[in-house]
PDB file of C-alpha atoms in Angstrom:
ATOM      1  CA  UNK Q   1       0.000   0.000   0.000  1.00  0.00           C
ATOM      2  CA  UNK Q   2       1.610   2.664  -0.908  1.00  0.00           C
ATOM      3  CA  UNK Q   3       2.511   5.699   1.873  1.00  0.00           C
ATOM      4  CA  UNK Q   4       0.485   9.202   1.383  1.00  0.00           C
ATOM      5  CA  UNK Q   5       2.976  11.573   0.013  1.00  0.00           C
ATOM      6  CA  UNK Q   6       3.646  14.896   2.977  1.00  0.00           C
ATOM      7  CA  UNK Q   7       3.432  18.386   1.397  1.00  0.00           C
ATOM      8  CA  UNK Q   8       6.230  20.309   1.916  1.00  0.00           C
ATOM      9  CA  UNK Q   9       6.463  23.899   3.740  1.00  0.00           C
ATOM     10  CA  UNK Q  10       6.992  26.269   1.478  1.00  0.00           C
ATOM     11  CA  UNK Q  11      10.376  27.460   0.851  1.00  0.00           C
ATOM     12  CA  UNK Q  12      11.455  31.068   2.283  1.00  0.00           C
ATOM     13  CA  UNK Q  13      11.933  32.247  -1.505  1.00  0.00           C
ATOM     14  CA  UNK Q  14       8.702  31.516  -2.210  1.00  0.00           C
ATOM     15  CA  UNK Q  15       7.543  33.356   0.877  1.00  0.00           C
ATOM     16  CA  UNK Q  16       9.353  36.264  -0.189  1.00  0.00           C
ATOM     17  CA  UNK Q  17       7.693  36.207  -3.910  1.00  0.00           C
ATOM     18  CA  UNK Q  18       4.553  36.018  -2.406  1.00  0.00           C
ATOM     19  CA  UNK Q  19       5.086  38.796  -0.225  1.00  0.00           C
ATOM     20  CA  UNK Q  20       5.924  40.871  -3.120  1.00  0.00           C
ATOM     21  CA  UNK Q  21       2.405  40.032  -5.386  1.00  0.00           C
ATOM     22  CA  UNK Q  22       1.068  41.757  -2.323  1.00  0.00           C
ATOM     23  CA  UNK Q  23      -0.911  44.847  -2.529  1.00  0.00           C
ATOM     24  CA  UNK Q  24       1.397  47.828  -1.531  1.00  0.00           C
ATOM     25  CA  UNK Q  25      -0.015  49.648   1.872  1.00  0.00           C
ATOM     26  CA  UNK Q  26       0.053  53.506   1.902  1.00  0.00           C
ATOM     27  CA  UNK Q  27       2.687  53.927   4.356  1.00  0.00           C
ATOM     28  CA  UNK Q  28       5.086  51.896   2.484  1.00  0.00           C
ATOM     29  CA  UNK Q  29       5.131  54.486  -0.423  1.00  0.00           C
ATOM     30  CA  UNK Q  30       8.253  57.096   0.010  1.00  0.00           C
ATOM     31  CA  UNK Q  31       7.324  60.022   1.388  1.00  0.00           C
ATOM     32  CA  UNK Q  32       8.233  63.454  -1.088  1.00  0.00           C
ATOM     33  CA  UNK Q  33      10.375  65.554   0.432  1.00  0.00           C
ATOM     34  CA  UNK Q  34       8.785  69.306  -0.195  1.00  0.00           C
ATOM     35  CA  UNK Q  35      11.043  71.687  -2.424  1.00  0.00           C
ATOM     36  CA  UNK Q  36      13.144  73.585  -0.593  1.00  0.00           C
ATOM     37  CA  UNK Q  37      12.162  77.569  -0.948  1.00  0.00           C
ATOM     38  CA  UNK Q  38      15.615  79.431  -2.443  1.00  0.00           C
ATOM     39  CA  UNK Q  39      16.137  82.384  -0.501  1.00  0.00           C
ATOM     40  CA  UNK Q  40      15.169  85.768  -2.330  1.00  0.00           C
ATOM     41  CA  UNK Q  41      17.725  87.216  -3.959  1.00  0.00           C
ATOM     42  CA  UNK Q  42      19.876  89.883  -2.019  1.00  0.00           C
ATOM     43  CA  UNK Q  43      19.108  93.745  -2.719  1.00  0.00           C
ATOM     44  CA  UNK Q  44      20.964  95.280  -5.137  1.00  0.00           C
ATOM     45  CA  UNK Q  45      24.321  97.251  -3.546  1.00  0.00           C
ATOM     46  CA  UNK Q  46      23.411 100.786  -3.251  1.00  0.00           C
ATOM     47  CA  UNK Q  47      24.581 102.959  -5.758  1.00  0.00           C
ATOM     48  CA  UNK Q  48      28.283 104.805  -4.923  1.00  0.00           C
ATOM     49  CA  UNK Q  49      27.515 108.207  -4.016  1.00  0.00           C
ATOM     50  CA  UNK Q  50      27.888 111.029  -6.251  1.00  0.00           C
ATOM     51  CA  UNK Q  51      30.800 112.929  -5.374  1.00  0.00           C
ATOM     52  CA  UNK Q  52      31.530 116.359  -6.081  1.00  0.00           C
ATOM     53  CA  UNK Q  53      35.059 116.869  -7.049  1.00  0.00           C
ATOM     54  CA  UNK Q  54      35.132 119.641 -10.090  1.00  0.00           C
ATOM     55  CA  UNK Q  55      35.622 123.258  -9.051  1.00  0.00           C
ATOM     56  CA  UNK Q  56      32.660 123.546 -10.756  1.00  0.00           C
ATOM     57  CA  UNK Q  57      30.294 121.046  -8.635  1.00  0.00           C
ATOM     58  CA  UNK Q  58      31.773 122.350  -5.805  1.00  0.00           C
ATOM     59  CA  UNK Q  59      31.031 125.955  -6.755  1.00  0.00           C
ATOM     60  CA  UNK Q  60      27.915 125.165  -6.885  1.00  0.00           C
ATOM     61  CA  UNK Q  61      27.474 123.344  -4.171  1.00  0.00           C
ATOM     62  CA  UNK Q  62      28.371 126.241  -1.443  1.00  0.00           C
ATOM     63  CA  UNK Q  63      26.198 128.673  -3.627  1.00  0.00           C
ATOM     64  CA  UNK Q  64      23.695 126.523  -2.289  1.00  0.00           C
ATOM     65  CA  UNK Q  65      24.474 126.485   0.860  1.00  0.00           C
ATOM     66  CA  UNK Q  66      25.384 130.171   1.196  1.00  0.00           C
ATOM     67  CA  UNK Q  67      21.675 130.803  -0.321  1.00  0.00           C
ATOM     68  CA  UNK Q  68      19.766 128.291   2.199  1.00  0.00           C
ATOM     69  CA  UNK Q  69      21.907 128.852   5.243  1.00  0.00           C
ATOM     70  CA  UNK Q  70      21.047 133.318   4.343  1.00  0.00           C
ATOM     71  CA  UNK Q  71      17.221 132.492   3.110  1.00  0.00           C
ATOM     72  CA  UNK Q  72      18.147 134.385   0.281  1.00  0.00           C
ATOM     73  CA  UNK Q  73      18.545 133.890  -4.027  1.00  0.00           C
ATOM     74  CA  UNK Q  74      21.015 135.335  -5.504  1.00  0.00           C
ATOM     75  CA  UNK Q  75      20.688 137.349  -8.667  1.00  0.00           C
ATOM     76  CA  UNK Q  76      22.224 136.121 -11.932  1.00  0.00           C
ATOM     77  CA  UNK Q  77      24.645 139.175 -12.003  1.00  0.00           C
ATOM     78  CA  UNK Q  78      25.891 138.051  -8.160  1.00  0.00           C
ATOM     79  CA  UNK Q  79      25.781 134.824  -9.414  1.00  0.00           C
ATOM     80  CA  UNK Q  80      28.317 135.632 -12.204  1.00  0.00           C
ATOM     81  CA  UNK Q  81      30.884 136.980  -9.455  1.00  0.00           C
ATOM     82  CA  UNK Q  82      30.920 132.868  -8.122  1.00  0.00           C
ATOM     83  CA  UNK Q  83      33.613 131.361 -10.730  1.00  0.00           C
ATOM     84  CA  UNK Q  84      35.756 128.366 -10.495  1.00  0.00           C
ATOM     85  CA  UNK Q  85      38.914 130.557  -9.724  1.00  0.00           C
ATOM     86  CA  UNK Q  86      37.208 130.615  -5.852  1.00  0.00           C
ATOM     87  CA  UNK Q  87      38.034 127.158  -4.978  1.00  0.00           C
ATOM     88  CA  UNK Q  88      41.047 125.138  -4.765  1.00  0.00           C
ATOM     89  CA  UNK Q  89      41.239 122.488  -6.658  1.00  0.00           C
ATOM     90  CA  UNK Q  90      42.837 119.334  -5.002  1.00  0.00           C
ATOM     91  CA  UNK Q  91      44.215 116.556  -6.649  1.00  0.00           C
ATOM     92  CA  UNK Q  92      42.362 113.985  -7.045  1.00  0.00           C
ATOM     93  CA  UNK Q  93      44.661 110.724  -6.771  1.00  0.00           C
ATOM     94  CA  UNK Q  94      45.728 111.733  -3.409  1.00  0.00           C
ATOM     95  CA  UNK Q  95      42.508 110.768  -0.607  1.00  0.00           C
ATOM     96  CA  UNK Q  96      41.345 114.199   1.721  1.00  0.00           C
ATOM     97  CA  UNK Q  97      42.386 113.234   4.674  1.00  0.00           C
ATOM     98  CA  UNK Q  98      44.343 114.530   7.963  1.00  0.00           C
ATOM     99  CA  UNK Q  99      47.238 112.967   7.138  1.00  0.00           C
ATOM    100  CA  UNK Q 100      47.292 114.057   3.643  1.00  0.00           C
ATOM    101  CA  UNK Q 101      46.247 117.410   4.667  1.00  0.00           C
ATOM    102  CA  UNK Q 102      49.481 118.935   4.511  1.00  0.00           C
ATOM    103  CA  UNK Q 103      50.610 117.572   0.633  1.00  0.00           C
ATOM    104  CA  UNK Q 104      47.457 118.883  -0.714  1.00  0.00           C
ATOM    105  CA  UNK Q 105      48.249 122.602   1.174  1.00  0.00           C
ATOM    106  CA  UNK Q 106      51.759 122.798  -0.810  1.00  0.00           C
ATOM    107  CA  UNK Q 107      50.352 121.881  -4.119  1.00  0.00           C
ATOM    108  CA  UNK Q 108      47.791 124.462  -3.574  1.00  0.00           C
ATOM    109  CA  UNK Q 109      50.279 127.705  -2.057  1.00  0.00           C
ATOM    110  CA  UNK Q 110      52.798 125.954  -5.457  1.00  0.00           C
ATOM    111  CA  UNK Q 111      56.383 126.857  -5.392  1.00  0.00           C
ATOM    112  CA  UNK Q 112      55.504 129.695  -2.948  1.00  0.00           C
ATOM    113  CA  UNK Q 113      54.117 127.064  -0.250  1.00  0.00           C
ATOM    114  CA  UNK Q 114      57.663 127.100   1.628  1.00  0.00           C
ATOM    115  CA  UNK Q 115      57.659 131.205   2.164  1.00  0.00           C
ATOM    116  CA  UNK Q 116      53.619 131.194   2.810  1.00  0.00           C
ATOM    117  CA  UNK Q 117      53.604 128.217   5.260  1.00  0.00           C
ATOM    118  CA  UNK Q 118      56.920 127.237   7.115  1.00  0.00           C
ATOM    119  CA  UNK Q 119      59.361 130.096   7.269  1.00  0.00           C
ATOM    120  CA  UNK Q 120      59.413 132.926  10.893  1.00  0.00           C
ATOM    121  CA  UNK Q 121      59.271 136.489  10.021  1.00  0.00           C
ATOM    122  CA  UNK Q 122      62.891 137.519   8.998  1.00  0.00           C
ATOM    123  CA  UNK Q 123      64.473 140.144  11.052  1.00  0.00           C
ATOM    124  CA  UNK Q 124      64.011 143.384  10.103  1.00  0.00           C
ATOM    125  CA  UNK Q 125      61.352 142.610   7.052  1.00  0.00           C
ATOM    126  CA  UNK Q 126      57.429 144.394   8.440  1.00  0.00           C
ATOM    127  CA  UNK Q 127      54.883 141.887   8.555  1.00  0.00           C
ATOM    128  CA  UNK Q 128      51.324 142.020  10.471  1.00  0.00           C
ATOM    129  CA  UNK Q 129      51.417 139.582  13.503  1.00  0.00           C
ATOM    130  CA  UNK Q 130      48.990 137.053  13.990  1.00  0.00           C
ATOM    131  CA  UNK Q 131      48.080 137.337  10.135  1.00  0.00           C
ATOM    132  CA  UNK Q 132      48.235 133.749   9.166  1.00  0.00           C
ATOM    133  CA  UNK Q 133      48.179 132.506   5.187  1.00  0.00           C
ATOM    134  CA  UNK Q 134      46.053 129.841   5.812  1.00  0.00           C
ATOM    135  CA  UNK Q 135      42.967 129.080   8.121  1.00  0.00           C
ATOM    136  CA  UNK Q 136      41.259 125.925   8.977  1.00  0.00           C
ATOM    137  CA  UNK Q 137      37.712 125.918  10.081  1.00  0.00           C
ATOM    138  CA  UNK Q 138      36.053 122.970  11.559  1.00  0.00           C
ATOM    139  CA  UNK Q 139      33.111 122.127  13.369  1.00  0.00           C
ATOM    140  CA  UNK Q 140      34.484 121.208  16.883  1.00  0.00           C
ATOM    141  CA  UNK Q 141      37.629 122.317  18.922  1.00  0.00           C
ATOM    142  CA  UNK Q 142      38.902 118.102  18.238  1.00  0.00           C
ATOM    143  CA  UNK Q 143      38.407 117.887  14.838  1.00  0.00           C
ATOM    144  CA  UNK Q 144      40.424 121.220  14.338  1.00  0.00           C
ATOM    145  CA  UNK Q 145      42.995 119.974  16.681  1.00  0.00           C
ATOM    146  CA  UNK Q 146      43.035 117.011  14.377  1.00  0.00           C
ATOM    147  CA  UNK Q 147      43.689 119.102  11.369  1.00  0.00           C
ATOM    148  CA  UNK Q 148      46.324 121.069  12.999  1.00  0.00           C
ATOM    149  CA  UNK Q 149      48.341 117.527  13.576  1.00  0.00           C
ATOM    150  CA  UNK Q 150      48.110 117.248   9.871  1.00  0.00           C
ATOM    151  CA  UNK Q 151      49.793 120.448   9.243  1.00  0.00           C
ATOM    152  CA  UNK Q 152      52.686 119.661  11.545  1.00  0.00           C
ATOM    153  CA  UNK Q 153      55.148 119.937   8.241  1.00  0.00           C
ATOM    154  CA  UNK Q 154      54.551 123.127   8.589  1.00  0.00           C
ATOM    155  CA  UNK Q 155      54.587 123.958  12.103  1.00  0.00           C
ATOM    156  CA  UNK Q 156      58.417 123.455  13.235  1.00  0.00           C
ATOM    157  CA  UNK Q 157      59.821 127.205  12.525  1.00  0.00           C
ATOM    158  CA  UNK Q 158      56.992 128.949  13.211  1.00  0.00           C
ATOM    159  CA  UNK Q 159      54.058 127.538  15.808  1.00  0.00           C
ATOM    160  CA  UNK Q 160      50.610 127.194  14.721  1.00  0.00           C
ATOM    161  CA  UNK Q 161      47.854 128.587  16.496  1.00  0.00           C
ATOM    162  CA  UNK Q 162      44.681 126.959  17.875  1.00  0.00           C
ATOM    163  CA  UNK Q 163      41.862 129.204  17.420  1.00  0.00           C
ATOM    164  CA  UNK Q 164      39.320 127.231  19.660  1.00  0.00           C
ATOM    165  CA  UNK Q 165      37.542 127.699  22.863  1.00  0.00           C
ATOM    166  CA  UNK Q 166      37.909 124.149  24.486  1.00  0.00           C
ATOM    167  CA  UNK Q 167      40.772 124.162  27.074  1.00  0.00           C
ATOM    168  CA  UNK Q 168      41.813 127.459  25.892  1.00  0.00           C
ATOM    169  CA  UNK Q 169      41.284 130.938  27.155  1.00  0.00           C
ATOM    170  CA  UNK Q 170      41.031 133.290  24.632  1.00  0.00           C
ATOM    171  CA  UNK Q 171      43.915 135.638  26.744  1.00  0.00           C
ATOM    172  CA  UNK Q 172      46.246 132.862  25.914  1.00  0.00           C
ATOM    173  CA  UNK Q 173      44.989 133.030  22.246  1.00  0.00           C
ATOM    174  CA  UNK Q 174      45.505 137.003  21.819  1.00  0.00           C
ATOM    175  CA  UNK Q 175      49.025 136.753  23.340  1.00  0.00           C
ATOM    176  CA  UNK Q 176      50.073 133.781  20.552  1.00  0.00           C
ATOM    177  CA  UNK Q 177      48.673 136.171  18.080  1.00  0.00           C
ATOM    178  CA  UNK Q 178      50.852 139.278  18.782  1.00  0.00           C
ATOM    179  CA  UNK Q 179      53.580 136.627  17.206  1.00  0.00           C
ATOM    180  CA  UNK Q 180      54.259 135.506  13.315  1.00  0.00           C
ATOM    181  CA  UNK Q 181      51.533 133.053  12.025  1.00  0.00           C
ATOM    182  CA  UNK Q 182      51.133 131.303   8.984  1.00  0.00           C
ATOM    183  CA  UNK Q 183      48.503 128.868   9.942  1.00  0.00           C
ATOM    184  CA  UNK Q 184      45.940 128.826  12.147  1.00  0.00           C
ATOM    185  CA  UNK Q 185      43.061 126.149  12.307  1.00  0.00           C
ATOM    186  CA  UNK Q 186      39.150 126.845  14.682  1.00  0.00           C
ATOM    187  CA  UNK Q 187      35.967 126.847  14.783  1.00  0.00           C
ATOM    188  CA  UNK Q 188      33.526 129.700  13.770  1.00  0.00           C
ATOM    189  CA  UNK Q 189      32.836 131.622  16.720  1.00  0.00           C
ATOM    190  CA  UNK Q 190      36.207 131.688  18.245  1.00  0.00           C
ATOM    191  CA  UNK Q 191      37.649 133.327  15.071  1.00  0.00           C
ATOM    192  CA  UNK Q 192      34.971 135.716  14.194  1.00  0.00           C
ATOM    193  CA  UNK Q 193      35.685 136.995  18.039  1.00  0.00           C
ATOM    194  CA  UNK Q 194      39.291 136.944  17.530  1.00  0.00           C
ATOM    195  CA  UNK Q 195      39.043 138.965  13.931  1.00  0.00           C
ATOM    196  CA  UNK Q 196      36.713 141.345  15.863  1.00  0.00           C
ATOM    197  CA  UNK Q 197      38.755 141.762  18.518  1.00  0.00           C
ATOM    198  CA  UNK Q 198      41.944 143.165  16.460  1.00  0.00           C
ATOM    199  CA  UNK Q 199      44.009 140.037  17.231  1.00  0.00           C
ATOM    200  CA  UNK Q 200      43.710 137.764  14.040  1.00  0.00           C
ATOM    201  CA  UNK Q 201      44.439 139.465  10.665  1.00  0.00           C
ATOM    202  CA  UNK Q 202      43.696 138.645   7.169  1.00  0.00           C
ATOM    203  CA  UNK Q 203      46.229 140.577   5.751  1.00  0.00           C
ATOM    204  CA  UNK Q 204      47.606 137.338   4.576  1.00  0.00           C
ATOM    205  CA  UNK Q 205      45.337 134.845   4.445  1.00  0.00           C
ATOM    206  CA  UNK Q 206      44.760 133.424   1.307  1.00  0.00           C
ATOM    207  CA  UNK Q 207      43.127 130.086   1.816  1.00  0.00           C
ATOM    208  CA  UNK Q 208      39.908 128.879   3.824  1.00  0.00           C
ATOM    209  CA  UNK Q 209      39.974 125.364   4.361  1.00  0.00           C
ATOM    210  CA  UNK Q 210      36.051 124.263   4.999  1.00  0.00           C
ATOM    211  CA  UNK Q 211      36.463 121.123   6.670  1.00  0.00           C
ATOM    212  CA  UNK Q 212      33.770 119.228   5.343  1.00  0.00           C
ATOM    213  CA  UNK Q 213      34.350 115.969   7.626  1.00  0.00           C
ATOM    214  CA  UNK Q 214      30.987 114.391   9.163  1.00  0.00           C
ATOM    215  CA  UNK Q 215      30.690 113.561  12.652  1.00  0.00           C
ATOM    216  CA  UNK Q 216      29.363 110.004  14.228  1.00  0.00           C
ATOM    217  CA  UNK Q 217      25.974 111.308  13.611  1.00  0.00           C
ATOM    218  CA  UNK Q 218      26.415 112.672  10.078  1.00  0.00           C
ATOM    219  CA  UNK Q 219      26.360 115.985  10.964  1.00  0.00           C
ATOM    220  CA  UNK Q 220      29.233 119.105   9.508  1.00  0.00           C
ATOM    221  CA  UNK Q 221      30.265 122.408   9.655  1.00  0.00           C
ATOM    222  CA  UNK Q 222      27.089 122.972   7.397  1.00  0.00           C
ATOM    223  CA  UNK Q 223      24.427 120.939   9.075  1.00  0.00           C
ATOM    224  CA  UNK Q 224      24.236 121.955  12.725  1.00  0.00           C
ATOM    225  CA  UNK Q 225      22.213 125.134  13.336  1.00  0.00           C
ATOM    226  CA  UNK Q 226      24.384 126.395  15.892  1.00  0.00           C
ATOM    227  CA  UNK Q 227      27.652 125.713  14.118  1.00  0.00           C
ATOM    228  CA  UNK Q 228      26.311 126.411  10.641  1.00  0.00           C
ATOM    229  CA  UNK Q 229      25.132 129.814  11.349  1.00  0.00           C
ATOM    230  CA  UNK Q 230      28.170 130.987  13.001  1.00  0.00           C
ATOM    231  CA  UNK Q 231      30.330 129.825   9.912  1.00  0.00           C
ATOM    232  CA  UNK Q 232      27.975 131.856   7.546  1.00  0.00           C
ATOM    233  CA  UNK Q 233      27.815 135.484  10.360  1.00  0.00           C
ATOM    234  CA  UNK Q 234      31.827 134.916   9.689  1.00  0.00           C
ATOM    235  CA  UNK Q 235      31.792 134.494   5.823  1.00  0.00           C
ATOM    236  CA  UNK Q 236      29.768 137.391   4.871  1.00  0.00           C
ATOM    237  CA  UNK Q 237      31.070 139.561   7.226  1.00  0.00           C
ATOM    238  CA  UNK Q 238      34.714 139.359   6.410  1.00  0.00           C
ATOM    239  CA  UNK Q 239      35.308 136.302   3.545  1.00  0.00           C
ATOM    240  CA  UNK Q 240      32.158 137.122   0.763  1.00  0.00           C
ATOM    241  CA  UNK Q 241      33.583 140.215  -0.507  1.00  0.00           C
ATOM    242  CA  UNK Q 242      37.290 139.003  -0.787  1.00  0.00           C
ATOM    243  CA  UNK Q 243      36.368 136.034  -2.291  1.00  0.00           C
ATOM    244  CA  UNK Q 244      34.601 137.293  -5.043  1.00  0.00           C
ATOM    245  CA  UNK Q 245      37.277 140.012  -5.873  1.00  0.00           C
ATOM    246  CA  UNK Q 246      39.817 136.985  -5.908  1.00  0.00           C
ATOM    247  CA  UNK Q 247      42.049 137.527  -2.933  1.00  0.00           C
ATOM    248  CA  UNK Q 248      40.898 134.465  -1.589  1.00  0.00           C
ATOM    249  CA  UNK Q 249      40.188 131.060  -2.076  1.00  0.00           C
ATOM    250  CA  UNK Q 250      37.975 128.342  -0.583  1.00  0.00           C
ATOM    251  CA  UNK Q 251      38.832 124.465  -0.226  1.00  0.00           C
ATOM    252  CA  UNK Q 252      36.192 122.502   0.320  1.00  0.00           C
ATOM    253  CA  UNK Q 253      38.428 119.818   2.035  1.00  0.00           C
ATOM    254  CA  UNK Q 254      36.710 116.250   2.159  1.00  0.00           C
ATOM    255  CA  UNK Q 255      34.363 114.200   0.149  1.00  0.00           C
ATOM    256  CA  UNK Q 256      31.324 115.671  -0.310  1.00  0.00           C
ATOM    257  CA  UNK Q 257      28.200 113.397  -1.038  1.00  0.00           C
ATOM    258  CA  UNK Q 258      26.111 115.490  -3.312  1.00  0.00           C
ATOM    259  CA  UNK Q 259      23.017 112.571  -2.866  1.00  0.00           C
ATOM    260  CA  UNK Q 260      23.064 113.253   0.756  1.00  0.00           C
ATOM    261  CA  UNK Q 261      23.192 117.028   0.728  1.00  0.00           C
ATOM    262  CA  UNK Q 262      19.748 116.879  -1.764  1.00  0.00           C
ATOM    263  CA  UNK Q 263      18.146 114.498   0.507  1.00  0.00           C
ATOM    264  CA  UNK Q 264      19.242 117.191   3.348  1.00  0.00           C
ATOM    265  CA  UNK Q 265      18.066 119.887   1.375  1.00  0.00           C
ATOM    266  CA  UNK Q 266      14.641 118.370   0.173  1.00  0.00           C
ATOM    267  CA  UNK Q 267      14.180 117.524   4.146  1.00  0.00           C
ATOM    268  CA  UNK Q 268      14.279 121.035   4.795  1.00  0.00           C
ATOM    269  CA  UNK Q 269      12.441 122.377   2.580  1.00  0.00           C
ATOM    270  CA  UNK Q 270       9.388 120.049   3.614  1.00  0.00           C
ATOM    271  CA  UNK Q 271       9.586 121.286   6.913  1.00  0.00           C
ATOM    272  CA  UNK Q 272       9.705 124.784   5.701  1.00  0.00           C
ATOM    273  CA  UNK Q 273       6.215 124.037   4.239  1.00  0.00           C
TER     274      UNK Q 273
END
C-alpha cells in the first residue's frame, strides 16, 4: 500500500515572492520631500555716491548752501561773481584726509608754499602779527585739533595757532597772536571773536579750508544750526567780498556726497512748508 505523500512547507523564496504580489499599503510608499524655498535674492548694492570733485560742482554746491543757510537767491549778475577761480582744486589721486592734509596745502600755495607756510618772520622785514596765510575751520575744537596735527610739516619754525575755545582761554589766544603766524586752524565763533577783537588778521590769508568731515551722527560744519550759522555770520562779514574780488580762495576739504546734501536739502524744505 503505498505511503500518502507529505506536502512540503513552502520554501522562504517563495515566501518572499509572495510577499511581493502583495498589494502595496500607503505607508510603504516614500514620502516626497517638499522643495526647498531658495532664498530671495539679495538687494541690489546701493549705488556709490555722487561725489563732487570739479571746481565747478563744488562751486555750486556752497552757492547753495550760502543761499539756504542766508534764506536768500542770488541774482544772476551776483551769481556771475561765483567762478571756479574761488576754490582750490585738489588733486584727485591723493585721498582728503588729515594725514594728507598737509601735501594737498603745498600743491595748492605751489612753489611759494615754503615762504607762505613754514618760514618765521625775517628780522628786520614788516609783517602784520597774527596774520596767518592759511585758516582751517572745523566744526568742533577736536576735529580742528586734528587738522592742525596734519599740518605739523609746517609747524616746526613757526608755531601754529589753535583758534578754539575748548581748554583754551582766549587771553592765551591774543598773546600767541601778537607773534608771526602762517597757519591757524578753529571753529567759527572763536575766530569771528578773535578777527573782531583786532588780534587775528587777514592781511595774509589766502586760503579757507572748509572742513567738510561728518561727525558720528552725520552731521558738519554745514548741518548743525548752531555751528552752521556761526560759519555763515563769519563768511559774509569778512570772507564774501574778498572772495569774489579773488584775494581768496575756498577748499572745500573732504568728500562731499552730493546725494546726501539733496536728501538734506529736500528735508528742509518740507519742513519749511
Amino acid at each position: 500500500m503505498a505511503k500518502p505523500q507529505k506536502h512540503s512547507k513552502p520554501s522562504s523564496r517563495n515566501n518572499n515572492n509572495n510577499n511581493n504580489l502583495k498589494p502595496k499599503t500607503k505607508s510603504s510608499k516614500k514620502l516626497k520631500k517638499p522643495k526647498q524655498k531658495l532664498p530671495p535674492p539679495p538687494p541690489p548694492p546701493p549705488a556709490a555716491p555722487e561725489l563732487l570733485t570739479t571746481a565747478s560742482q563744488q562751486v555750486q554746491f556752497f552757492i547753495e548752501q550760502y543761499q539756504s543757510a542766508n534764506g536768500i537767491q542770488l541774482s544772476s549778475l551776483e551769481l556771475e561773481s561765483f567762478t571756479d577761480a574761488c576754490i582750490v582744486k585738489l588733486s584727485e589721486s591723493i585721498p582728503q584726509d588729515v594725514s594728507n592734509l598737509s601735501e594737498h596745502m603745498k600743491a595748492s600755495f605751489g612753489s611759494s608754499w615754503k615762504e607762505a607756510l613754514c618760514k618765521k618772520q625775517l628780522p628786520g622785514k614788516s609783517c602784520e602779527p597774527g596774520s596767518p596765510s592759511l585758516l582751517t575751520i572745523s566744526l568742533s575744537a577736536l576735529r580742528s585739533l586734528e587738522l592742525f596735527r596734519g599740518l605739523k610739516p609746517f609747524t616746526k619754525e613757526c608755531p601754529a595757532a589753535k583758534l578754539f575755545a575748548k581748554h583754551l582761554k582766549i587771553e592765551e589766544q591774543v598773546s600767541c597772536l601778537k607773534n608771526h603766524v602762517n597757519v591757524a586752524c578753529g571753529t567759527p565763533s572763536r575766530i569771528k571773536k578773535l578777527i573782531d577783537m583786532e588780534a587775528l588778521g587777514l592781511s595774509r590769508l589766502s586760503v579757507v579750508v572748509l572742513d567738510m568731515h561728518t561727525d558720528v551722527k552725520g552731521f558738519s560744519l554745514f548741518s548743525i544750526p548752531q555751528i552752521r550759522d556761526e560759519f555763515w555770520e563769519l563768511y559774509t562779514t569778512h570772507f564774501h567780498q574778498r572772495l569774489l574780488d579773488g584775494s581768496l580762495r575756498i577748499c572745500l576739504y573732504g568728500t562731499i556726497d552730493a546725494n546726501n546734501f539733496r536728501r538734506r536739502m529736500k528735508g528742509k524744505s518740507e519742513a519749511d512748508e
